[in-house]
């Protein structure tokens, strides 16, 4: 008997843990350009010394090649890199499956 892989709920966690990196897929809300970003855990994601509730934080900005729209991703993580909160401005998170389907078109 074969089981179908359960689709990831990106509303709860848009980050894919791939060892020493977190992978996130998103789309520009202005032009629809697709992005895949590999964020290094101890370089792109930094220790949160501020008043936030997470042990680590992410504050990253992306600009695509199709338009000059800025896409900003903010997130706070626990010590085991589970997201406590996250937000994207200028784009929308998509799943790995959606990214792979759209990139093949």
PDB file of N, CA and C in Angstrom:
ATOM      1  N   UNK A   1       0.843  -1.168   0.000  1.00  0.00           N
ATOM      2  CA  UNK A   1       0.000   0.000   0.000  1.00  0.00           C
ATOM      3  C   UNK A   1       0.893   1.238   0.000  1.00  0.00           C
ATOM      4  N   UNK A   2       0.565   2.186  -0.833  1.00  0.00           N
ATOM      5  CA  UNK A   2       1.349   3.403  -0.936  1.00  0.00           C
ATOM      6  C   UNK A   2       0.582   4.547  -0.296  1.00  0.00           C
ATOM      7  N   UNK A   3       1.332   5.368   0.396  1.00  0.00           N
ATOM      8  CA  UNK A   3       0.729   6.526   1.031  1.00  0.00           C
ATOM      9  C   UNK A   3       1.182   7.782   0.304  1.00  0.00           C
ATOM     10  N   UNK A   4       0.261   8.674   0.094  1.00  0.00           N
ATOM     11  CA  UNK A   4       0.580   9.930  -0.552  1.00  0.00           C
ATOM     12  C   UNK A   4       1.207  10.859   0.486  1.00  0.00           C
ATOM     13  N   UNK A   5       2.277  11.514   0.111  1.00  0.00           N
ATOM     14  CA  UNK A   5       2.955  12.420   1.020  1.00  0.00           C
ATOM     15  C   UNK A   5       2.043  13.592   1.346  1.00  0.00           C
ATOM     16  N   UNK A   6       1.949  13.886   2.629  1.00  0.00           N
ATOM     17  CA  UNK A   6       1.098  14.983   3.081  1.00  0.00           C
ATOM     18  C   UNK A   6       1.711  16.315   2.651  1.00  0.00           C
ATOM     19  N   UNK A   7       0.895  17.172   2.088  1.00  0.00           N
ATOM     20  CA  UNK A   7       1.359  18.471   1.620  1.00  0.00           C
ATOM     21  C   UNK A   7       1.663  19.373   2.813  1.00  0.00           C
ATOM     22  N   UNK A   8       2.758  20.088   2.759  1.00  0.00           N
ATOM     23  CA  UNK A   8       3.194  20.961   3.845  1.00  0.00           C
ATOM     24  C   UNK A   8       2.273  22.167   3.953  1.00  0.00           C
ATOM     25  N   UNK A   9       1.917  22.506   5.196  1.00  0.00           N
ATOM     26  CA  UNK A   9       1.081  23.671   5.465  1.00  0.00           C
ATOM     27  C   UNK A   9       1.992  24.882   5.667  1.00  0.00           C
ATOM     28  N   UNK A  10       2.162  25.697   4.618  1.00  0.00           N
ATOM     29  CA  UNK A  10       3.079  26.817   4.700  1.00  0.00           C
ATOM     30  C   UNK A  10       2.528  27.980   5.529  1.00  0.00           C
ATOM     31  N   UNK A  11       1.247  27.932   5.902  1.00  0.00           N
ATOM     32  CA  UNK A  11       0.713  28.971   6.782  1.00  0.00           C
ATOM     33  C   UNK A  11       1.239  28.799   8.204  1.00  0.00           C
ATOM     34  N   UNK A  12       1.702  27.592   8.537  1.00  0.00           N
ATOM     35  CA  UNK A  12       2.271  27.335   9.868  1.00  0.00           C
ATOM     36  C   UNK A  12       3.786  27.413   9.852  1.00  0.00           C
ATOM     37  N   UNK A  13       4.414  27.004   8.749  1.00  0.00           N
ATOM     38  CA  UNK A  13       5.865  27.013   8.643  1.00  0.00           C
ATOM     39  C   UNK A  13       6.274  26.991   7.167  1.00  0.00           C
ATOM     40  N   UNK A  14       6.685  28.146   6.606  1.00  0.00           N
ATOM     41  CA  UNK A  14       7.088  28.163   5.198  1.00  0.00           C
ATOM     42  C   UNK A  14       8.545  27.743   4.968  1.00  0.00           C
ATOM     43  N   UNK A  15       9.274  27.447   6.040  1.00  0.00           N
ATOM     44  CA  UNK A  15      10.695  27.115   5.938  1.00  0.00           C
ATOM     45  C   UNK A  15      10.898  25.604   5.920  1.00  0.00           C
ATOM     46  N   UNK A  16      11.775  25.142   5.034  1.00  0.00           N
ATOM     47  CA  UNK A  16      12.125  23.724   4.933  1.00  0.00           C
ATOM     48  C   UNK A  16      13.517  23.556   5.537  1.00  0.00           C
ATOM     49  N   UNK A  17      13.633  22.737   6.572  1.00  0.00           N
ATOM     50  CA  UNK A  17      14.907  22.521   7.253  1.00  0.00           C
ATOM     51  C   UNK A  17      15.722  21.495   6.473  1.00  0.00           C
ATOM     52  N   UNK A  18      16.847  21.926   5.905  1.00  0.00           N
ATOM     53  CA  UNK A  18      17.707  21.065   5.088  1.00  0.00           C
ATOM     54  C   UNK A  18      19.112  21.018   5.693  1.00  0.00           C
ATOM     55  N   UNK A  19      19.234  20.533   6.908  1.00  0.00           N
ATOM     56  CA  UNK A  19      20.538  20.432   7.559  1.00  0.00           C
ATOM     57  C   UNK A  19      21.026  21.779   8.058  1.00  0.00           C
ATOM     58  N   UNK A  20      22.063  22.310   7.427  1.00  0.00           N
ATOM     59  CA  UNK A  20      22.642  23.585   7.878  1.00  0.00           C
ATOM     60  C   UNK A  20      21.965  24.799   7.235  1.00  0.00           C
ATOM     61  N   UNK A  21      20.934  24.564   6.431  1.00  0.00           N
ATOM     62  CA  UNK A  21      20.219  25.676   5.799  1.00  0.00           C
ATOM     63  C   UNK A  21      18.711  25.547   6.000  1.00  0.00           C
ATOM     64  N   UNK A  22      18.051  26.672   5.871  1.00  0.00           N
ATOM     65  CA  UNK A  22      16.591  26.729   5.805  1.00  0.00           C
ATOM     66  C   UNK A  22      16.257  27.176   4.388  1.00  0.00           C
ATOM     67  N   UNK A  23      15.390  26.455   3.719  1.00  0.00           N
ATOM     68  CA  UNK A  23      15.010  26.800   2.349  1.00  0.00           C
ATOM     69  C   UNK A  23      13.605  27.388   2.393  1.00  0.00           C
ATOM     70  N   UNK A  24      13.423  28.491   1.689  1.00  0.00           N
ATOM     71  CA  UNK A  24      12.113  29.135   1.625  1.00  0.00           C
ATOM     72  C   UNK A  24      11.799  29.435   0.158  1.00  0.00           C
ATOM     73  N   UNK A  25      10.549  29.221  -0.207  1.00  0.00           N
ATOM     74  CA  UNK A  25      10.064  29.468  -1.568  1.00  0.00           C
ATOM     75  C   UNK A  25       9.033  30.574  -1.497  1.00  0.00           C
ATOM     76  N   UNK A  26       9.115  31.526  -2.425  1.00  0.00           N
ATOM     77  CA  UNK A  26       8.137  32.620  -2.435  1.00  0.00           C
ATOM     78  C   UNK A  26       8.020  33.203  -3.828  1.00  0.00           C
ATOM     79  N   UNK A  27       6.992  34.024  -3.987  1.00  0.00           N
ATOM     80  CA  UNK A  27       6.658  34.609  -5.288  1.00  0.00           C
ATOM     81  C   UNK A  27       6.465  36.108  -5.107  1.00  0.00           C
ATOM     82  N   UNK A  28       6.965  36.893  -6.058  1.00  0.00           N
ATOM     83  CA  UNK A  28       6.786  38.347  -6.051  1.00  0.00           C
ATOM     84  C   UNK A  28       5.308  38.667  -6.270  1.00  0.00           C
ATOM     85  N   UNK A  29       4.761  39.543  -5.435  1.00  0.00           N
ATOM     86  CA  UNK A  29       3.348  39.885  -5.580  1.00  0.00           C
ATOM     87  C   UNK A  29       3.108  40.852  -6.743  1.00  0.00           C
ATOM     88  N   UNK A  30       4.155  41.466  -7.265  1.00  0.00           N
ATOM     89  CA  UNK A  30       4.000  42.426  -8.358  1.00  0.00           C
ATOM     90  C   UNK A  30       4.107  41.761  -9.732  1.00  0.00           C
ATOM     91  N   UNK A  31       5.173  40.961  -9.947  1.00  0.00           N
ATOM     92  CA  UNK A  31       5.397  40.391 -11.283  1.00  0.00           C
ATOM     93  C   UNK A  31       5.245  38.866 -11.322  1.00  0.00           C
ATOM     94  N   UNK A  32       5.161  38.219 -10.170  1.00  0.00           N
ATOM     95  CA  UNK A  32       4.992  36.773 -10.136  1.00  0.00           C
ATOM     96  C   UNK A  32       6.277  35.973 -10.260  1.00  0.00           C
ATOM     97  N   UNK A  33       7.431  36.637 -10.209  1.00  0.00           N
ATOM     98  CA  UNK A  33       8.710  35.923 -10.287  1.00  0.00           C
ATOM     99  C   UNK A  33       8.855  34.971  -9.103  1.00  0.00           C
ATOM    100  N   UNK A  34       9.376  33.783  -9.357  1.00  0.00           N
ATOM    101  CA  UNK A  34       9.550  32.768  -8.330  1.00  0.00           C
ATOM    102  C   UNK A  34      10.947  32.836  -7.726  1.00  0.00           C
ATOM    103  N   UNK A  35      11.027  32.590  -6.429  1.00  0.00           N
ATOM    104  CA  UNK A  35      12.296  32.600  -5.710  1.00  0.00           C
ATOM    105  C   UNK A  35      12.440  31.331  -4.890  1.00  0.00           C
ATOM    106  N   UNK A  36      13.677  30.845  -4.805  1.00  0.00           N
ATOM    107  CA  UNK A  36      14.057  29.791  -3.861  1.00  0.00           C
ATOM    108  C   UNK A  36      15.320  30.304  -3.192  1.00  0.00           C
ATOM    109  N   UNK A  37      15.289  30.403  -1.864  1.00  0.00           N
ATOM    110  CA  UNK A  37      16.445  30.926  -1.146  1.00  0.00           C
ATOM    111  C   UNK A  37      16.908  29.924  -0.099  1.00  0.00           C
ATOM    112  N   UNK A  38      18.210  29.668  -0.098  1.00  0.00           N
ATOM    113  CA  UNK A  38      18.836  28.809   0.900  1.00  0.00           C
ATOM    114  C   UNK A  38      19.467  29.726   1.942  1.00  0.00           C
ATOM    115  N   UNK A  39      18.905  29.740   3.139  1.00  0.00           N
ATOM    116  CA  UNK A  39      19.377  30.618   4.207  1.00  0.00           C
ATOM    117  C   UNK A  39      20.245  29.806   5.173  1.00  0.00           C
ATOM    118  N   UNK A  40      21.501  30.204   5.306  1.00  0.00           N
ATOM    119  CA  UNK A  40      22.404  29.490   6.210  1.00  0.00           C
ATOM    120  C   UNK A  40      22.038  29.806   7.653  1.00  0.00           C
ATOM    121  N   UNK A  41      21.925  28.770   8.464  1.00  0.00           N
ATOM    122  CA  UNK A  41      21.407  28.921   9.825  1.00  0.00           C
ATOM    123  C   UNK A  41      22.233  29.855  10.698  1.00  0.00           C
ATOM    124  N   UNK A  42      23.542  29.810  10.612  1.00  0.00           N
ATOM    125  CA  UNK A  42      24.352  30.627  11.503  1.00  0.00           C
ATOM    126  C   UNK A  42      25.018  31.796  10.795  1.00  0.00           C
ATOM    127  N   UNK A  43      24.510  32.131   9.603  1.00  0.00           N
ATOM    128  CA  UNK A  43      25.011  33.291   8.880  1.00  0.00           C
ATOM    129  C   UNK A  43      23.857  34.230   8.524  1.00  0.00           C
ATOM    130  N   UNK A  44      22.887  33.742   7.764  1.00  0.00           N
ATOM    131  CA  UNK A  44      21.732  34.563   7.396  1.00  0.00           C
ATOM    132  C   UNK A  44      20.759  34.723   8.560  1.00  0.00           C
ATOM    133  N   UNK A  45      20.641  33.680   9.364  1.00  0.00           N
ATOM    134  CA  UNK A  45      19.793  33.720  10.556  1.00  0.00           C
ATOM    135  C   UNK A  45      20.721  34.037  11.722  1.00  0.00           C
ATOM    136  N   UNK A  46      20.429  35.131  12.438  1.00  0.00           N
ATOM    137  CA  UNK A  46      21.354  35.585  13.477  1.00  0.00           C
ATOM    138  C   UNK A  46      20.748  35.421  14.865  1.00  0.00           C
ATOM    139  N   UNK A  47      21.626  35.476  15.863  1.00  0.00           N
ATOM    140  CA  UNK A  47      21.193  35.390  17.256  1.00  0.00           C
ATOM    141  C   UNK A  47      20.381  36.632  17.580  1.00  0.00           C
ATOM    142  N   UNK A  48      19.277  36.454  18.280  1.00  0.00           N
ATOM    143  CA  UNK A  48      18.393  37.552  18.638  1.00  0.00           C
ATOM    144  C   UNK A  48      18.788  38.086  20.016  1.00  0.00           C
ATOM    145  N   UNK A  49      19.572  39.163  20.032  1.00  0.00           N
ATOM    146  CA  UNK A  49      19.989  39.780  21.290  1.00  0.00           C
ATOM    147  C   UNK A  49      18.956  40.776  21.790  1.00  0.00           C
ATOM    148  N   UNK A  50      18.003  41.120  20.958  1.00  0.00           N
ATOM    149  CA  UNK A  50      17.002  42.124  21.298  1.00  0.00           C
ATOM    150  C   UNK A  50      15.912  41.587  22.197  1.00  0.00           C
ATOM    151  N   UNK A  51      14.824  42.306  22.261  1.00  0.00           N
ATOM    152  CA  UNK A  51      13.723  41.972  23.142  1.00  0.00           C
ATOM    153  C   UNK A  51      12.728  40.981  22.581  1.00  0.00           C
ATOM    154  N   UNK A  52      13.033  40.354  21.469  1.00  0.00           N
ATOM    155  CA  UNK A  52      12.112  39.396  20.858  1.00  0.00           C
ATOM    156  C   UNK A  52      12.008  38.124  21.672  1.00  0.00           C
ATOM    157  N   UNK A  53      11.027  37.331  21.333  1.00  0.00           N
ATOM    158  CA  UNK A  53      10.792  36.090  22.084  1.00  0.00           C
ATOM    159  C   UNK A  53      11.586  34.906  21.553  1.00  0.00           C
ATOM    160  N   UNK A  54      12.155  35.021  20.362  1.00  0.00           N
ATOM    161  CA  UNK A  54      12.888  33.920  19.756  1.00  0.00           C
ATOM    162  C   UNK A  54      14.379  33.980  20.039  1.00  0.00           C
ATOM    163  N   UNK A  55      15.043  32.838  19.919  1.00  0.00           N
ATOM    164  CA  UNK A  55      16.489  32.764  20.101  1.00  0.00           C
ATOM    165  C   UNK A  55      17.223  33.280  18.868  1.00  0.00           C
ATOM    166  N   UNK A  56      16.603  33.126  17.679  1.00  0.00           N
ATOM    167  CA  UNK A  56      17.205  33.564  16.425  1.00  0.00           C
ATOM    168  C   UNK A  56      16.214  34.423  15.648  1.00  0.00           C
ATOM    169  N   UNK A  57      16.760  35.286  14.787  1.00  0.00           N
ATOM    170  CA  UNK A  57      15.893  36.125  13.948  1.00  0.00           C
ATOM    171  C   UNK A  57      16.429  36.177  12.525  1.00  0.00           C
ATOM    172  N   UNK A  58      15.522  36.438  11.612  1.00  0.00           N
ATOM    173  CA  UNK A  58      15.843  36.574  10.197  1.00  0.00           C
ATOM    174  C   UNK A  58      15.252  37.882   9.708  1.00  0.00           C
ATOM    175  N   UNK A  59      16.061  38.673   9.041  1.00  0.00           N
ATOM    176  CA  UNK A  59      15.621  39.929   8.435  1.00  0.00           C
ATOM    177  C   UNK A  59      16.334  40.015   7.089  1.00  0.00           C
ATOM    178  N   UNK A  60      15.645  39.604   6.026  1.00  0.00           N
ATOM    179  CA  UNK A  60      16.281  39.459   4.710  1.00  0.00           C
ATOM    180  C   UNK A  60      15.467  40.204   3.661  1.00  0.00           C
ATOM    181  N   UNK A  61      16.166  40.811   2.698  1.00  0.00           N
ATOM    182  CA  UNK A  61      15.513  41.541   1.620  1.00  0.00           C
ATOM    183  C   UNK A  61      15.972  40.977   0.272  1.00  0.00           C
ATOM    184  N   UNK A  62      15.032  40.820  -0.638  1.00  0.00           N
ATOM    185  CA  UNK A  62      15.299  40.266  -1.965  1.00  0.00           C
ATOM    186  C   UNK A  62      14.774  41.218  -3.033  1.00  0.00           C
ATOM    187  N   UNK A  63      15.495  41.292  -4.152  1.00  0.00           N
ATOM    188  CA  UNK A  63      15.039  42.043  -5.326  1.00  0.00           C
ATOM    189  C   UNK A  63      15.233  41.121  -6.524  1.00  0.00           C
ATOM    190  N   UNK A  64      14.183  40.917  -7.281  1.00  0.00           N
ATOM    191  CA  UNK A  64      14.231  39.997  -8.408  1.00  0.00           C
ATOM    192  C   UNK A  64      14.847  40.608  -9.648  1.00  0.00           C
ATOM    193  N   UNK A  65      14.876  39.804 -10.700  1.00  0.00           N
ATOM    194  CA  UNK A  65      15.437  40.268 -11.970  1.00  0.00           C
ATOM    195  C   UNK A  65      14.367  40.821 -12.905  1.00  0.00           C
ATOM    196  N   UNK A  66      13.082  40.536 -12.619  1.00  0.00           N
ATOM    197  CA  UNK A  66      12.004  40.998 -13.502  1.00  0.00           C
ATOM    198  C   UNK A  66      11.509  42.393 -13.159  1.00  0.00           C
ATOM    199  N   UNK A  67      11.503  42.748 -11.885  1.00  0.00           N
ATOM    200  CA  UNK A  67      11.046  44.074 -11.476  1.00  0.00           C
ATOM    201  C   UNK A  67      11.869  44.523 -10.268  1.00  0.00           C
ATOM    202  N   UNK A  68      11.719  45.755  -9.870  1.00  0.00           N
ATOM    203  CA  UNK A  68      12.490  46.298  -8.750  1.00  0.00           C
ATOM    204  C   UNK A  68      11.726  46.261  -7.431  1.00  0.00           C
ATOM    205  N   UNK A  69      10.689  45.435  -7.355  1.00  0.00           N
ATOM    206  CA  UNK A  69       9.913  45.287  -6.128  1.00  0.00           C
ATOM    207  C   UNK A  69      10.772  44.632  -5.047  1.00  0.00           C
ATOM    208  N   UNK A  70      10.812  45.233  -3.856  1.00  0.00           N
ATOM    209  CA  UNK A  70      11.558  44.658  -2.738  1.00  0.00           C
ATOM    210  C   UNK A  70      10.672  43.661  -2.010  1.00  0.00           C
ATOM    211  N   UNK A  71      11.241  42.508  -1.717  1.00  0.00           N
ATOM    212  CA  UNK A  71      10.534  41.483  -0.949  1.00  0.00           C
ATOM    213  C   UNK A  71      11.300  41.302   0.351  1.00  0.00           C
ATOM    214  N   UNK A  72      10.622  41.525   1.467  1.00  0.00           N
ATOM    215  CA  UNK A  72      11.264  41.435   2.774  1.00  0.00           C
ATOM    216  C   UNK A  72      10.669  40.279   3.566  1.00  0.00           C
ATOM    217  N   UNK A  73      11.546  39.492   4.170  1.00  0.00           N
ATOM    218  CA  UNK A  73      11.117  38.367   4.997  1.00  0.00           C
ATOM    219  C   UNK A  73      11.661  38.574   6.404  1.00  0.00           C
ATOM    220  N   UNK A  74      10.760  38.524   7.374  1.00  0.00           N
ATOM    221  CA  UNK A  74      11.111  38.626   8.792  1.00  0.00           C
ATOM    222  C   UNK A  74      10.648  37.356   9.479  1.00  0.00           C
ATOM    223  N   UNK A  75      11.452  36.853  10.409  1.00  0.00           N
ATOM    224  CA  UNK A  75      11.054  35.660  11.156  1.00  0.00           C
ATOM    225  C   UNK A  75      11.817  35.595  12.476  1.00  0.00           C
ATOM    226  N   UNK A  76      11.190  34.943  13.459  1.00  0.00           N
ATOM    227  CA  UNK A  76      11.847  34.623  14.722  1.00  0.00           C
ATOM    228  C   UNK A  76      11.754  33.127  14.910  1.00  0.00           C
ATOM    229  N   UNK A  77      12.838  32.523  15.414  1.00  0.00           N
ATOM    230  CA  UNK A  77      12.931  31.077  15.554  1.00  0.00           C
ATOM    231  C   UNK A  77      13.308  30.677  16.981  1.00  0.00           C
ATOM    232  N   UNK A  78      12.930  29.453  17.342  1.00  0.00           N
ATOM    233  CA  UNK A  78      13.382  28.862  18.602  1.00  0.00           C
ATOM    234  C   UNK A  78      14.824  28.401  18.420  1.00  0.00           C
ATOM    235  N   UNK A  79      15.404  27.849  19.471  1.00  0.00           N
ATOM    236  CA  UNK A  79      16.776  27.334  19.388  1.00  0.00           C
ATOM    237  C   UNK A  79      16.904  26.184  18.394  1.00  0.00           C
ATOM    238  N   UNK A  80      15.815  25.466  18.149  1.00  0.00           N
ATOM    239  CA  UNK A  80      15.837  24.360  17.182  1.00  0.00           C
ATOM    240  C   UNK A  80      15.326  24.793  15.800  1.00  0.00           C
ATOM    241  N   UNK A  81      15.287  26.103  15.563  1.00  0.00           N
ATOM    242  CA  UNK A  81      14.903  26.696  14.278  1.00  0.00           C
ATOM    243  C   UNK A  81      13.467  26.390  13.869  1.00  0.00           C
ATOM    244  N   UNK A  82      12.575  26.288  14.818  1.00  0.00           N
ATOM    245  CA  UNK A  82      11.141  26.223  14.551  1.00  0.00           C
ATOM    246  C   UNK A  82      10.629  27.660  14.566  1.00  0.00           C
ATOM    247  N   UNK A  83       9.885  28.088  13.554  1.00  0.00           N
ATOM    248  CA  UNK A  83       9.444  29.487  13.511  1.00  0.00           C
ATOM    249  C   UNK A  83       8.398  29.808  14.576  1.00  0.00           C
ATOM    250  N   UNK A  84       8.641  30.893  15.303  1.00  0.00           N
ATOM    251  CA  UNK A  84       7.656  31.411  16.253  1.00  0.00           C
ATOM    252  C   UNK A  84       6.746  32.418  15.572  1.00  0.00           C
ATOM    253  N   UNK A  85       7.328  33.229  14.698  1.00  0.00           N
ATOM    254  CA  UNK A  85       6.555  34.197  13.919  1.00  0.00           C
ATOM    255  C   UNK A  85       7.305  34.457  12.618  1.00  0.00           C
ATOM    256  N   UNK A  86       6.550  34.814  11.576  1.00  0.00           N
ATOM    257  CA  UNK A  86       7.158  35.128  10.288  1.00  0.00           C
ATOM    258  C   UNK A  86       6.223  36.023   9.503  1.00  0.00           C
ATOM    259  N   UNK A  87       6.830  36.801   8.599  1.00  0.00           N
ATOM    260  CA  UNK A  87       6.051  37.725   7.776  1.00  0.00           C
ATOM    261  C   UNK A  87       6.806  37.961   6.473  1.00  0.00           C
ATOM    262  N   UNK A  88       6.063  38.217   5.425  1.00  0.00           N
ATOM    263  CA  UNK A  88       6.653  38.559   4.132  1.00  0.00           C
ATOM    264  C   UNK A  88       5.940  39.794   3.604  1.00  0.00           C
ATOM    265  N   UNK A  89       6.721  40.738   3.110  1.00  0.00           N
ATOM    266  CA  UNK A  89       6.182  41.978   2.557  1.00  0.00           C
ATOM    267  C   UNK A  89       6.633  42.065   1.101  1.00  0.00           C
ATOM    268  N   UNK A  90       5.693  42.255   0.196  1.00  0.00           N
ATOM    269  CA  UNK A  90       6.010  42.368  -1.219  1.00  0.00           C
ATOM    270  C   UNK A  90       5.970  41.046  -1.962  1.00  0.00           C
ATOM    271  N   UNK A  91       5.572  39.994  -1.283  1.00  0.00           N
ATOM    272  CA  UNK A  91       5.514  38.684  -1.906  1.00  0.00           C
ATOM    273  C   UNK A  91       4.626  37.740  -1.126  1.00  0.00           C
ATOM    274  N   UNK A  92       4.559  36.491  -1.571  1.00  0.00           N
ATOM    275  CA  UNK A  92       3.752  35.463  -0.923  1.00  0.00           C
ATOM    276  C   UNK A  92       4.570  34.186  -0.813  1.00  0.00           C
ATOM    277  N   UNK A  93       4.494  33.528   0.346  1.00  0.00           N
ATOM    278  CA  UNK A  93       5.150  32.242   0.505  1.00  0.00           C
ATOM    279  C   UNK A  93       4.424  31.203  -0.342  1.00  0.00           C
ATOM    280  N   UNK A  94       5.183  30.310  -0.955  1.00  0.00           N
ATOM    281  CA  UNK A  94       4.606  29.190  -1.695  1.00  0.00           C
ATOM    282  C   UNK A  94       5.301  27.910  -1.230  1.00  0.00           C
ATOM    283  N   UNK A  95       4.690  26.779  -1.513  1.00  0.00           N
ATOM    284  CA  UNK A  95       5.285  25.501  -1.116  1.00  0.00           C
ATOM    285  C   UNK A  95       6.320  25.063  -2.150  1.00  0.00           C
ATOM    286  N   UNK A  96       7.125  24.093  -1.768  1.00  0.00           N
ATOM    287  CA  UNK A  96       8.122  23.533  -2.682  1.00  0.00           C
ATOM    288  C   UNK A  96       7.448  22.915  -3.901  1.00  0.00           C
ATOM    289  N   UNK A  97       6.303  22.268  -3.687  1.00  0.00           N
ATOM    290  CA  UNK A  97       5.561  21.654  -4.791  1.00  0.00           C
ATOM    291  C   UNK A  97       5.065  22.707  -5.776  1.00  0.00           C
ATOM    292  N   UNK A  98       4.511  23.813  -5.246  1.00  0.00           N
ATOM    293  CA  UNK A  98       4.048  24.895  -6.119  1.00  0.00           C
ATOM    294  C   UNK A  98       5.209  25.481  -6.921  1.00  0.00           C
ATOM    295  N   UNK A  99       6.339  25.666  -6.265  1.00  0.00           N
ATOM    296  CA  UNK A  99       7.521  26.206  -6.936  1.00  0.00           C
ATOM    297  C   UNK A  99       7.938  25.279  -8.082  1.00  0.00           C
ATOM    298  N   UNK A 100       8.021  23.990  -7.803  1.00  0.00           N
ATOM    299  CA  UNK A 100       8.452  23.020  -8.827  1.00  0.00           C
ATOM    300  C   UNK A 100       7.459  22.944  -9.987  1.00  0.00           C
ATOM    301  N   UNK A 101       6.172  23.028  -9.698  1.00  0.00           N
ATOM    302  CA  UNK A 101       5.158  23.007 -10.769  1.00  0.00           C
ATOM    303  C   UNK A 101       5.261  24.251 -11.638  1.00  0.00           C
ATOM    304  N   UNK A 102       5.398  25.425 -10.995  1.00  0.00           N
ATOM    305  CA  UNK A 102       5.442  26.687 -11.748  1.00  0.00           C
ATOM    306  C   UNK A 102       6.741  26.866 -12.514  1.00  0.00           C
ATOM    307  N   UNK A 103       7.846  26.363 -11.994  1.00  0.00           N
ATOM    308  CA  UNK A 103       9.145  26.538 -12.658  1.00  0.00           C
ATOM    309  C   UNK A 103       9.223  25.698 -13.927  1.00  0.00           C
ATOM    310  N   UNK A 104       8.473  24.595 -13.977  1.00  0.00           N
ATOM    311  CA  UNK A 104       8.485  23.726 -15.154  1.00  0.00           C
ATOM    312  C   UNK A 104       7.604  24.231 -16.281  1.00  0.00           C
ATOM    313  N   UNK A 105       6.771  25.223 -16.019  1.00  0.00           N
ATOM    314  CA  UNK A 105       5.875  25.774 -17.048  1.00  0.00           C
ATOM    315  C   UNK A 105       6.628  26.567 -18.078  1.00  0.00           C
TER     316      UNK A 105
END
